[in-house]
mmCIF file of C-alpha atoms and ligand atoms in Angstrom:
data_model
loop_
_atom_site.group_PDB
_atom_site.id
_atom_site.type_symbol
_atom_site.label_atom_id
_atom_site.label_comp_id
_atom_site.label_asym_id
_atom_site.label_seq_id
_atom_site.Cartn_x
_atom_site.Cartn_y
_atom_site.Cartn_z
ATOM 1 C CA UNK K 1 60.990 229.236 -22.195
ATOM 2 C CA UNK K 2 59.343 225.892 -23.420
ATOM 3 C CA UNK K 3 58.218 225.338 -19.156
ATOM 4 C CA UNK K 4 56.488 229.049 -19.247
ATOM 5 C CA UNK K 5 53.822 229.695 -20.887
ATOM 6 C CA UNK K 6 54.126 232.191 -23.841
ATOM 7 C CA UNK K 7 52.702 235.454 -23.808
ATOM 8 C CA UNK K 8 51.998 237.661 -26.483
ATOM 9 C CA UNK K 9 51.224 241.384 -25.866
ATOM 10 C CA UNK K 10 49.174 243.802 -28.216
ATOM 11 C CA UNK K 11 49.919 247.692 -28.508
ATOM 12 C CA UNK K 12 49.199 250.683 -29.676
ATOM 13 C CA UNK K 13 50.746 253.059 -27.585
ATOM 14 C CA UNK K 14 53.598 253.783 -25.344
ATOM 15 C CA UNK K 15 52.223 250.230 -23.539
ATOM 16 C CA UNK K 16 53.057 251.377 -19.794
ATOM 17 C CA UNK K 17 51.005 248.603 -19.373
ATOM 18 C CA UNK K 18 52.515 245.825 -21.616
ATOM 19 C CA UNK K 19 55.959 247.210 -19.482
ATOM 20 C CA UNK K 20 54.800 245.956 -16.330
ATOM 21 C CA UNK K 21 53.202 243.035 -17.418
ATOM 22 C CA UNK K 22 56.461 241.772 -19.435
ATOM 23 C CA UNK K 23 59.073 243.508 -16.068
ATOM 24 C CA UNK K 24 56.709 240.840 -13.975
ATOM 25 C CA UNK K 25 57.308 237.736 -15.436
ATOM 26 C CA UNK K 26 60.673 236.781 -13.770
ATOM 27 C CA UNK K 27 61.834 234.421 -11.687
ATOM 28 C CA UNK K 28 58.831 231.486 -10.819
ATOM 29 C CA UNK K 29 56.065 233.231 -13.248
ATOM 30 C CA UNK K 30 54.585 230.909 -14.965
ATOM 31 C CA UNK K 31 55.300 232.654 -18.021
ATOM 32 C CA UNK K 32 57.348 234.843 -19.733
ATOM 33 C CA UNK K 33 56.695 237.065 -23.026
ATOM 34 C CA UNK K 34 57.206 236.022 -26.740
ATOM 35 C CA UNK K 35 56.316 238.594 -28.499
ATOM 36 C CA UNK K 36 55.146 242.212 -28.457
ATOM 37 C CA UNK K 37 53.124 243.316 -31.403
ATOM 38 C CA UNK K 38 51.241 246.797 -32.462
ATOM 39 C CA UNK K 39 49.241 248.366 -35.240
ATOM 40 C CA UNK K 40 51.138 251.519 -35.030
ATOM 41 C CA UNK K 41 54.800 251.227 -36.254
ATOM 42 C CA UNK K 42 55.157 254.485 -34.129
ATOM 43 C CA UNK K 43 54.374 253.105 -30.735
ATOM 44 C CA UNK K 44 56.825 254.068 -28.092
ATOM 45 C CA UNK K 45 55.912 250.435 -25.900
ATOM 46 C CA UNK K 46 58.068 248.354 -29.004
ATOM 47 C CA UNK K 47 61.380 250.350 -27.792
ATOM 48 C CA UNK K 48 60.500 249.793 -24.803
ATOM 49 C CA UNK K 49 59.856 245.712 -25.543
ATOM 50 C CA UNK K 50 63.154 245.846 -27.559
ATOM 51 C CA UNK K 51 65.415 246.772 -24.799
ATOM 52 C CA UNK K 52 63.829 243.729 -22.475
ATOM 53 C CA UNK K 53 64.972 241.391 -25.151
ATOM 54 C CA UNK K 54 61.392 240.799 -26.272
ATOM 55 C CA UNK K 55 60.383 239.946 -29.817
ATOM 56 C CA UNK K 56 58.827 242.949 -31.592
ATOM 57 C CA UNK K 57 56.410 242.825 -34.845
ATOM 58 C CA UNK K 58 54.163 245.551 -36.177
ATOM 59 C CA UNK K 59 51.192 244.993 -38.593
ATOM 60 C CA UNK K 60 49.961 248.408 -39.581
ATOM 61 C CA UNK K 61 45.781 248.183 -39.851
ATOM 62 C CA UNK K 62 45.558 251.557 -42.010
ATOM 63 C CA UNK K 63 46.709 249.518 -45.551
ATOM 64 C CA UNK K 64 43.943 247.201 -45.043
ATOM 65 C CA UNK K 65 41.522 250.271 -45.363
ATOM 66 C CA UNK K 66 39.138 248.976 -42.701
ATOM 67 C CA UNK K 67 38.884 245.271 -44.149
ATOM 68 C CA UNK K 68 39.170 243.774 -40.533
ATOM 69 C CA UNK K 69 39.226 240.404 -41.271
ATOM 70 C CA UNK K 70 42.153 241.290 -43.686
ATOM 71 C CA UNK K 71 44.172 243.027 -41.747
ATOM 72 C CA UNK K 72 43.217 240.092 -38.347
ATOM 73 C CA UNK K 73 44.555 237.972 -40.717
ATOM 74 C CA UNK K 74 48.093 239.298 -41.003
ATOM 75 C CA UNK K 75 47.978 239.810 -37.553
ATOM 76 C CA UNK K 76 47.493 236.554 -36.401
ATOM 77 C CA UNK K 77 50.786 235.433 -37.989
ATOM 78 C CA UNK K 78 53.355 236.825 -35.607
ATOM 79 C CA UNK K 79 51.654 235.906 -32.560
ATOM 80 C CA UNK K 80 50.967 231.941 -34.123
ATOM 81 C CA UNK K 81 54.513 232.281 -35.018
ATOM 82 C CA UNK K 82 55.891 233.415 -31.265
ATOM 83 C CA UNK K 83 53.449 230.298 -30.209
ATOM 84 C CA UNK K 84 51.931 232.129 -28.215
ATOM 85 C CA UNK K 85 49.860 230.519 -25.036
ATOM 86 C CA UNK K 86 47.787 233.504 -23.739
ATOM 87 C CA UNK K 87 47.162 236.656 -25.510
ATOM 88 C CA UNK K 88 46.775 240.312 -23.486
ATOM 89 C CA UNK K 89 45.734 243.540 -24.826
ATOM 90 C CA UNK K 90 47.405 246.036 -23.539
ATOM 91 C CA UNK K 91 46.320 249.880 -24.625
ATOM 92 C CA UNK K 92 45.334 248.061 -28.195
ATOM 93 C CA UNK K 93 43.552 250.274 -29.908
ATOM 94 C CA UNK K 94 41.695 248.225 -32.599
ATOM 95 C CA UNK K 95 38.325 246.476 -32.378
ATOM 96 C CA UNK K 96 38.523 243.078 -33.709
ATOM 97 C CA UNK K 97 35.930 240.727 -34.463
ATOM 98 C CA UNK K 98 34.321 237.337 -33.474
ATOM 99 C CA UNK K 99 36.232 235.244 -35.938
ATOM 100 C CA UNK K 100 39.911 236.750 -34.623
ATOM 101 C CA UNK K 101 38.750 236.779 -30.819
ATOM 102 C CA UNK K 102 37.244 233.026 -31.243
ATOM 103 C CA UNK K 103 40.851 232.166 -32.023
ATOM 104 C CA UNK K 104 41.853 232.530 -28.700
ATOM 105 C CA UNK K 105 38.950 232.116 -26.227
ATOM 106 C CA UNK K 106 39.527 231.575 -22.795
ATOM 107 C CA UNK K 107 43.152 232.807 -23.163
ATOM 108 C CA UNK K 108 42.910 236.290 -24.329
ATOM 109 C CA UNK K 109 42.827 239.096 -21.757
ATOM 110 C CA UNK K 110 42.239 242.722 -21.911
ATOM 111 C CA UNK K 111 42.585 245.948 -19.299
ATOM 112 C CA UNK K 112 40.075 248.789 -19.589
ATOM 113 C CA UNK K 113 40.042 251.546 -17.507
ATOM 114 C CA UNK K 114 36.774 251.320 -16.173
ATOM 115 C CA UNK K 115 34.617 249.390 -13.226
ATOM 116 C CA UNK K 116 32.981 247.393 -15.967
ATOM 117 C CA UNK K 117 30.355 246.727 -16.653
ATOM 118 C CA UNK K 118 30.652 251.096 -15.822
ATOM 119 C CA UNK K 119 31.751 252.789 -19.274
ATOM 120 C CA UNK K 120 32.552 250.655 -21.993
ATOM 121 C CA UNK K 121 34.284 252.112 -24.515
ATOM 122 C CA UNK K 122 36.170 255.326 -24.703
ATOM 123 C CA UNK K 123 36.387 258.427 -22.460
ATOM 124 C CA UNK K 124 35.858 256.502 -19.284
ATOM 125 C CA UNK K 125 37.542 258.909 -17.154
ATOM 126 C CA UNK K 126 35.829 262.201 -18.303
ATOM 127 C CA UNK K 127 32.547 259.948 -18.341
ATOM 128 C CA UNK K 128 32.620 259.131 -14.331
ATOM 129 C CA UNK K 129 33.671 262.676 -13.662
ATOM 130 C CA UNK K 130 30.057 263.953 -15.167
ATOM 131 C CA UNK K 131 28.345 260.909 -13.643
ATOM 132 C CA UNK K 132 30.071 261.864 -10.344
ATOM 133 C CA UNK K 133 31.222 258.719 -9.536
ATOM 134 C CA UNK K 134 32.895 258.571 -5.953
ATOM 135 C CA UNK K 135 35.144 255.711 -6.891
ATOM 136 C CA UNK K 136 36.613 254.693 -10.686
ATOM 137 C CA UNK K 137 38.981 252.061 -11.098
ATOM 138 C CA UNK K 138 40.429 249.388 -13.992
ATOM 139 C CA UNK K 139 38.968 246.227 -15.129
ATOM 140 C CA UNK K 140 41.089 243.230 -16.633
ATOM 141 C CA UNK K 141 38.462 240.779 -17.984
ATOM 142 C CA UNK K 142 38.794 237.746 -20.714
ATOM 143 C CA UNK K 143 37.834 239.087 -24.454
ATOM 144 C CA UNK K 144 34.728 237.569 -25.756
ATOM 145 C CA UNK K 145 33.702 239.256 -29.082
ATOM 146 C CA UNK K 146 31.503 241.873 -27.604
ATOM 147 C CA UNK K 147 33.649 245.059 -26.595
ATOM 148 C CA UNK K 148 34.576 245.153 -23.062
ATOM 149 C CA UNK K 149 32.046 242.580 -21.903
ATOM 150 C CA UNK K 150 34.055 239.620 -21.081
ATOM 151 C CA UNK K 151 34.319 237.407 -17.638
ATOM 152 C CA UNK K 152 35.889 239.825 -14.695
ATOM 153 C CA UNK K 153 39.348 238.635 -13.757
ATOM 154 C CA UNK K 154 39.894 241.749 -11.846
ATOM 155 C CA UNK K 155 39.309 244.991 -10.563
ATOM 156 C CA UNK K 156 41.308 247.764 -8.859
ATOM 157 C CA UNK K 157 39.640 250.894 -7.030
ATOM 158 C CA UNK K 158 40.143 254.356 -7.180
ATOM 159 C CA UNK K 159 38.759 257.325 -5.155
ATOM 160 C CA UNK K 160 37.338 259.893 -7.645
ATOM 161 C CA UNK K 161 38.450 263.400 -5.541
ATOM 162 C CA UNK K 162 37.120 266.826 -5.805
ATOM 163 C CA UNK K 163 38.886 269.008 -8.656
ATOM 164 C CA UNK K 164 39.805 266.216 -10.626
ATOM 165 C CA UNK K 165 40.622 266.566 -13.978
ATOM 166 C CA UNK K 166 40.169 263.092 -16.368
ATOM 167 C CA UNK K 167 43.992 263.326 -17.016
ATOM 168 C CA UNK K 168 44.273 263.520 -13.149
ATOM 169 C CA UNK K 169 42.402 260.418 -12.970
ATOM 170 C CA UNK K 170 42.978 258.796 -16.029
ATOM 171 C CA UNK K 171 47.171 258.532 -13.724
ATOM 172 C CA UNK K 172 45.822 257.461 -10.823
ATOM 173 C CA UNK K 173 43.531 254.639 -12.503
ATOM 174 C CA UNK K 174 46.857 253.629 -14.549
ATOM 175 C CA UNK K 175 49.522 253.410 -11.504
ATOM 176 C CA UNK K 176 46.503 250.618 -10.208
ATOM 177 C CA UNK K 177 46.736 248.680 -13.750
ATOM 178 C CA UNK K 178 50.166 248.549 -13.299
ATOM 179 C CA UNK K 179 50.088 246.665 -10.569
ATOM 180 C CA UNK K 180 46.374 244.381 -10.981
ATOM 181 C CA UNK K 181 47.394 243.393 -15.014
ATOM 182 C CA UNK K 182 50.474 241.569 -13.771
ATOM 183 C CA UNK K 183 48.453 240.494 -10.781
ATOM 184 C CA UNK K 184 45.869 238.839 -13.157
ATOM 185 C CA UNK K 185 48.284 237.689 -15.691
ATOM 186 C CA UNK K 186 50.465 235.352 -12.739
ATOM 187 C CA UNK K 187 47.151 234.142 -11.322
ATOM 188 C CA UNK K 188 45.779 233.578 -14.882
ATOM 189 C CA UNK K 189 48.906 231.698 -16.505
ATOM 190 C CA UNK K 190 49.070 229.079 -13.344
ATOM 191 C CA UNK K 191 45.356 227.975 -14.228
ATOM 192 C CA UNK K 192 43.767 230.164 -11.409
ATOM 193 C CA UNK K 193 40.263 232.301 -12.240
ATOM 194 C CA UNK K 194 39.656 233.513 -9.285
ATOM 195 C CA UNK K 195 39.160 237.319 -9.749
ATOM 196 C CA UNK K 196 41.775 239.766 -8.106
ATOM 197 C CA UNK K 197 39.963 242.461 -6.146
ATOM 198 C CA UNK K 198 42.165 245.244 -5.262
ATOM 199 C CA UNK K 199 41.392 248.650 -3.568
HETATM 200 C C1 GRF R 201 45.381 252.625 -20.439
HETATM 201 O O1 GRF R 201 44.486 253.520 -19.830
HETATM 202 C C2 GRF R 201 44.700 251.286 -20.586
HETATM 203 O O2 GRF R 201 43.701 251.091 -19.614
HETATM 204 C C3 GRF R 201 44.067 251.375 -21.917
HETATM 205 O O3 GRF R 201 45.042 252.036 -22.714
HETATM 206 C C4 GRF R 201 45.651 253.054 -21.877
HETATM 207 C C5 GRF R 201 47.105 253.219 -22.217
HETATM 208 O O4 GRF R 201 47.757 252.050 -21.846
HETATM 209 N N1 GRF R 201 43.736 250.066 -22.407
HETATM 210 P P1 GRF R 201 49.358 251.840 -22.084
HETATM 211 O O5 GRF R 201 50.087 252.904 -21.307
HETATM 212 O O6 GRF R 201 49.618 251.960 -23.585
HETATM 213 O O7 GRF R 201 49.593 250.469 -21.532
#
């Protein structure tokens, strides 16, 4: 491990998308995971890190009745302890602030399921259907502390087709994360900015 660098992935969910990132880094990756971590004690993605070997840790936000900096400050510790080299969010559904993001500037990486700067924030799917948007898509960008605003490491388009529903779309945006996060994430850990356009 000490010649990869260390990854740490953030969770909320059933992290389809922390899966593919930590099922990518194999053979001559230049990294490999340390740790995944979530909010939610009940997300289905630390299973799923669990049976890959990975470390697991879960700091639930809800005792720290909306103290952020409180409850950033807990959960920093796991992923200082995993020594951790680059941080990705990964369907982590917390905001955090400027003094938590600052911590990890230039190595922190997040997917939204937008074409940012398109639909920042939630409901990104539904919210290009009633723009009718002929194309959607995924952006994985560094985290700067404003939401969803960070330099673009990568896109992947989508055609937006007639009858779809934002579930419909909402799957075929997420097959294309699967595959640009991990495409990001190699480029990204062997020094290399140069954004990954796909679709
Ligand atoms: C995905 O749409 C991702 O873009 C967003 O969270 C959703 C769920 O991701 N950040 P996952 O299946 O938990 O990785």
């Amino acid at each position: 491990m000490s010649e990869h660098k260390r990854v740490a992935i953030l969770i909320s969910g059933g992290g389809s998308n922390m899966v593919s990132l930590v099922d990518s880094m194999t053979g001559d990756h230049p990294a490999r995971a340390c740790l995944v971590l979530s909010n939610n004690a009940d997300a289905g993605g630390l299973e799923k890190a669990a049976a890959r070997g990975v470390t697991t840790a879960v700091v639930d936000h809800r005792p720290f009745k909306g103290d952020r900096e409180a409850f950033e400050a807990e959960l920093v510790k796991p992923i200082l302890e995993a020594g951790a080299d680059i941080v990705c969010l990964a369907g982590f559904m917390r905001v955090l602030t400027a003094g938590f993001v600052s911590q990890f500037q230039n190595r922190f990486l997040n997917i939204h399921p937008s074409l940012l700067p398109k639909y920042k924030g939630l409901h990104t799917h539904a919210r290009a259907l009633e723009a009718g948007d002929a194309e959607h898509g995924c952006t994985v960008h560094e985290v700067t502390p404003a939401l969803d605003d960070g330099p673009i490491l990568g896109q992947a388009k989508v055609p937006v087709l007639t009858g779809d529903t934002p579930d419909v779309l909402a799957a075929r945006v997420l097959k294309q994360e699967h595959v640009l996060y991990p495409a990001v994430l190699r480029r990204f850990a062997a020094g290399d900015r140069t954004p990954v356009l796909l679709g």
